[in-house]
């Protein structure tokens, strides 16, 4: 049985805010590469899923080590209990080698197929060109139908100065461990390259302090229908 078919009993407890907004609806999260979604918004995706949303993680491309990184992406999605779709699923592709119109057409198809209530994607504040290409390809898909649209924190592997100013926060105190677990599923990117993942927990802790909880993820809001 797929994650899409299985009914989820929503979490009980405090007002879940954004998380309950998408119960029984579909949320698509789009990242340029494997690991971007876990780093940028993994706690939120797990939270949305626990509140009964169908959550589809869209990975645009896998630039190299295709089989290894695809398996890691599958494991990351499994840990977050989300579905996974790789847009270029026939082998390695670099985003910058793809024509913009082709990428927009593929994300258009995602919107037509899944009819999302919300889309989460990279931010214009990101500094990685592949991430910016994906962000810019997501924007025009808004012409097809209405969906809420959010951007997540730039997904850098090393700490660098960035100008990202969240306008919304998701309490991920109950899913921070799943997020960190899902990040470490990408062992070719972290364990083997000696990169430290602890800063992602620290970012979440800093964002959490902004709203008085242990851990949070910050989102920029592109478009949100309040009522
Ligand atoms: Zn990336």
Short mmCIF file of C-alpha atoms and ligand atoms in Angstrom, two decimals:
data_model
loop_
_atom_site.label_atom_id
_atom_site.label_comp_id
_atom_site.label_asym_id
_atom_site.label_seq_id
_atom_site.Cartn_x
_atom_site.Cartn_y
_atom_site.Cartn_z
CA UNK A 1 0.00 0.00 0.00
CA UNK A 2 1.40 3.38 -0.91
CA UNK A 3 1.66 6.37 1.37
CA UNK A 4 -1.01 8.02 -0.81
CA UNK A 5 -3.54 5.26 -0.22
CA UNK A 6 -3.08 4.83 3.49
CA UNK A 7 -5.27 6.93 5.72
CA UNK A 8 -3.41 8.72 8.48
CA UNK A 9 -4.94 9.39 11.86
CA UNK A 10 -4.11 13.04 12.54
CA UNK A 11 -1.94 13.99 15.51
CA UNK A 12 -3.75 15.05 18.63
CA UNK A 13 -2.74 17.88 20.92
CA UNK A 14 -2.11 21.55 20.35
CA UNK A 15 -3.64 23.46 17.44
CA UNK A 16 -1.64 22.18 14.49
CA UNK A 17 -1.95 25.44 12.52
CA UNK A 18 -0.59 25.10 9.01
CA UNK A 19 -0.30 21.32 9.31
CA UNK A 20 -4.08 20.73 9.48
CA UNK A 21 -4.77 23.09 6.59
CA UNK A 22 -3.87 20.34 4.13
CA UNK A 23 -5.53 17.31 5.73
CA UNK A 24 -6.91 15.11 2.92
CA UNK A 25 -5.30 17.43 0.36
CA UNK A 26 -2.13 17.12 -1.70
CA UNK A 27 1.07 19.05 -1.08
CA UNK A 28 3.94 18.91 -3.55
CA UNK A 29 7.44 19.87 -2.50
CA UNK A 30 9.96 20.47 -5.25
CA UNK A 31 13.73 20.37 -4.89
CA UNK A 32 16.50 20.50 -7.45
CA UNK A 33 18.44 17.52 -6.09
CA UNK A 34 18.11 14.63 -3.65
CA UNK A 35 18.52 15.91 -0.06
CA UNK A 36 17.28 19.48 -0.73
CA UNK A 37 13.78 18.73 0.55
CA UNK A 38 14.92 16.91 3.67
CA UNK A 39 17.25 19.80 4.54
CA UNK A 40 14.90 22.63 3.65
CA UNK A 41 11.52 21.39 4.71
CA UNK A 42 11.74 17.78 5.91
CA UNK A 43 10.20 18.48 9.30
CA UNK A 44 7.27 20.29 7.71
CA UNK A 45 6.64 17.50 5.20
CA UNK A 46 6.59 14.89 7.95
CA UNK A 47 4.25 17.09 9.97
CA UNK A 48 1.88 17.59 7.03
CA UNK A 49 1.85 13.87 6.39
CA UNK A 50 1.09 13.08 10.02
CA UNK A 51 -1.88 15.40 9.72
CA UNK A 52 -3.27 13.43 6.81
CA UNK A 53 -1.99 15.28 3.77
CA UNK A 54 -0.79 13.44 0.70
CA UNK A 55 2.79 14.70 0.40
CA UNK A 56 4.76 14.21 -2.82
CA UNK A 57 8.46 14.97 -2.81
CA UNK A 58 9.54 15.98 -6.31
CA UNK A 59 13.26 15.75 -7.03
CA UNK A 60 14.01 17.51 -10.30
CA UNK A 61 17.28 15.79 -11.16
CA UNK A 62 20.10 13.59 -9.97
CA UNK A 63 23.34 14.99 -11.38
CA UNK A 64 25.57 11.93 -10.83
CA UNK A 65 25.82 8.62 -8.93
CA UNK A 66 22.26 8.08 -10.08
CA UNK A 67 21.46 4.72 -8.50
CA UNK A 68 23.04 5.56 -5.16
CA UNK A 69 21.40 8.94 -4.87
CA UNK A 70 18.04 7.68 -6.06
CA UNK A 71 18.12 5.00 -3.37
CA UNK A 72 19.03 7.63 -0.77
CA UNK A 73 16.15 9.83 -1.95
CA UNK A 74 13.77 6.87 -1.63
CA UNK A 75 15.00 6.21 1.89
CA UNK A 76 14.66 9.88 2.85
CA UNK A 77 11.08 9.99 1.56
CA UNK A 78 10.27 6.72 3.32
CA UNK A 79 11.53 8.10 6.65
CA UNK A 80 9.28 11.14 6.23
CA UNK A 81 6.42 8.85 5.08
CA UNK A 82 6.09 10.79 1.82
CA UNK A 83 5.93 9.77 -1.83
CA UNK A 84 8.88 10.39 -4.14
CA UNK A 85 8.92 11.39 -7.80
CA UNK A 86 12.12 12.08 -9.74
CA UNK A 87 11.39 14.24 -12.79
CA UNK A 88 14.40 13.06 -14.81
CA UNK A 89 14.21 9.43 -13.79
CA UNK A 90 16.14 7.87 -16.67
CA UNK A 91 19.66 8.66 -15.51
CA UNK A 92 21.92 11.55 -14.50
CA UNK A 93 20.90 15.05 -15.58
CA UNK A 94 22.19 18.49 -14.63
CA UNK A 95 19.47 21.09 -14.22
CA UNK A 96 21.45 23.77 -16.01
CA UNK A 97 21.58 21.56 -19.10
CA UNK A 98 17.78 21.47 -19.31
CA UNK A 99 15.90 24.12 -21.28
CA UNK A 100 13.78 26.30 -19.03
CA UNK A 101 10.68 25.64 -21.14
CA UNK A 102 11.21 21.90 -20.75
CA UNK A 103 11.52 22.17 -16.98
CA UNK A 104 8.43 24.40 -16.74
CA UNK A 105 6.50 21.87 -18.84
CA UNK A 106 7.51 19.06 -16.48
CA UNK A 107 6.43 21.01 -13.40
CA UNK A 108 3.22 21.99 -15.21
CA UNK A 109 2.59 18.26 -15.57
CA UNK A 110 3.15 17.80 -11.83
CA UNK A 111 0.50 20.45 -11.13
CA UNK A 112 -1.94 18.87 -13.58
CA UNK A 113 -1.37 15.36 -12.21
CA UNK A 114 -1.44 16.09 -8.48
CA UNK A 115 -3.69 19.18 -8.35
CA UNK A 116 -1.84 20.42 -5.25
CA UNK A 117 -3.37 22.55 -2.56
CA UNK A 118 0.13 23.80 -1.79
CA UNK A 119 3.57 23.85 -3.36
CA UNK A 120 6.84 24.29 -1.50
CA UNK A 121 9.97 25.08 -3.44
CA UNK A 122 13.37 26.75 -3.30
CA UNK A 123 13.69 30.43 -2.48
CA UNK A 124 14.88 33.34 -4.58
CA UNK A 125 17.32 33.95 -1.71
CA UNK A 126 19.13 30.71 -2.53
CA UNK A 127 22.60 31.04 -4.03
CA UNK A 128 22.84 27.70 -5.87
CA UNK A 129 22.02 28.26 -9.52
CA UNK A 130 20.21 24.91 -9.90
CA UNK A 131 17.96 25.86 -7.00
CA UNK A 132 17.20 29.24 -8.57
CA UNK A 133 16.39 27.58 -11.90
CA UNK A 134 13.87 25.30 -10.18
CA UNK A 135 12.36 28.22 -8.23
CA UNK A 136 11.93 30.19 -11.44
CA UNK A 137 10.39 27.19 -13.20
CA UNK A 138 7.85 26.75 -10.41
CA UNK A 139 6.58 30.33 -10.50
CA UNK A 140 4.81 30.17 -13.91
CA UNK A 141 2.95 26.99 -12.97
CA UNK A 142 0.74 29.20 -10.79
CA UNK A 143 -1.11 30.18 -13.97
CA UNK A 144 -2.64 26.68 -14.19
CA UNK A 145 -4.66 26.67 -10.96
CA UNK A 146 -4.68 28.18 -7.50
CA UNK A 147 -2.43 26.68 -4.84
CA UNK A 148 -0.74 28.12 -1.78
CA UNK A 149 2.94 28.62 -2.47
CA UNK A 150 5.83 28.73 -0.04
CA UNK A 151 9.60 28.85 -0.27
CA UNK A 152 11.91 27.09 2.13
CA UNK A 153 15.24 28.05 3.63
CA UNK A 154 18.21 27.90 1.24
CA UNK A 155 19.65 24.40 1.36
CA UNK A 156 23.35 24.86 1.63
CA UNK A 157 25.75 22.10 2.67
CA UNK A 158 28.00 24.54 4.51
CA UNK A 159 27.02 27.64 6.48
CA UNK A 160 27.15 30.78 4.32
CA UNK A 161 25.61 34.22 4.79
CA UNK A 162 22.16 34.37 3.22
CA UNK A 163 19.33 36.89 3.24
CA UNK A 164 16.32 34.68 3.91
CA UNK A 165 13.55 36.17 6.00
CA UNK A 166 10.79 33.70 6.92
CA UNK A 167 7.23 35.03 6.98
CA UNK A 168 5.72 31.83 8.34
CA UNK A 169 6.90 29.10 10.67
CA UNK A 170 6.00 25.46 11.12
CA UNK A 171 6.55 23.88 14.54
CA UNK A 172 8.57 20.74 13.82
CA UNK A 173 9.34 19.82 17.42
CA UNK A 174 7.60 16.47 16.91
CA UNK A 175 9.33 15.76 13.61
CA UNK A 176 12.87 17.13 14.06
CA UNK A 177 14.22 13.63 14.67
CA UNK A 178 12.58 12.33 11.48
CA UNK A 179 14.04 15.30 9.58
CA UNK A 180 17.56 14.64 10.88
CA UNK A 181 17.19 10.92 10.20
CA UNK A 182 16.04 11.63 6.64
CA UNK A 183 18.98 13.97 6.06
CA UNK A 184 21.46 11.34 7.16
CA UNK A 185 19.85 8.89 4.72
CA UNK A 186 21.86 10.85 2.14
CA UNK A 187 25.07 9.29 3.36
CA UNK A 188 26.90 9.89 0.06
CA UNK A 189 26.51 13.61 0.71
CA UNK A 190 27.20 13.75 4.42
CA UNK A 191 28.95 10.77 5.99
CA UNK A 192 31.27 10.09 3.08
CA UNK A 193 32.12 13.75 2.39
CA UNK A 194 32.66 14.47 6.04
CA UNK A 195 30.00 17.20 6.11
CA UNK A 196 28.36 17.93 9.42
CA UNK A 197 24.55 17.81 9.63
CA UNK A 198 24.24 19.35 13.10
CA UNK A 199 23.76 22.85 11.70
CA UNK A 200 20.35 21.82 10.36
CA UNK A 201 19.21 21.02 13.88
CA UNK A 202 20.69 24.34 15.02
CA UNK A 203 18.87 26.29 12.29
CA UNK A 204 15.63 24.60 13.33
CA UNK A 205 16.32 25.49 16.95
CA UNK A 206 16.90 29.17 16.09
CA UNK A 207 13.70 29.24 14.02
CA UNK A 208 11.88 27.53 16.88
CA UNK A 209 12.95 30.26 19.28
CA UNK A 210 11.27 32.82 17.01
CA UNK A 211 7.89 31.25 17.77
CA UNK A 212 8.51 29.86 21.25
CA UNK A 213 8.86 26.18 20.42
CA UNK A 214 11.84 23.81 20.43
CA UNK A 215 12.23 23.44 16.67
CA UNK A 216 10.68 25.08 13.62
CA UNK A 217 11.20 25.56 9.90
CA UNK A 218 10.81 29.01 8.38
CA UNK A 219 8.97 29.60 5.12
CA UNK A 220 8.66 32.57 2.85
CA UNK A 221 5.14 33.06 1.52
CA UNK A 222 4.69 33.57 -2.19
CA UNK A 223 0.91 33.25 -2.12
CA UNK A 224 -1.56 32.22 0.57
CA UNK A 225 -5.35 32.30 0.51
CA UNK A 226 -6.40 33.05 4.08
CA UNK A 227 -10.07 32.32 3.60
ZN1 LIG B 1 20.52 21.07 -4.22
#
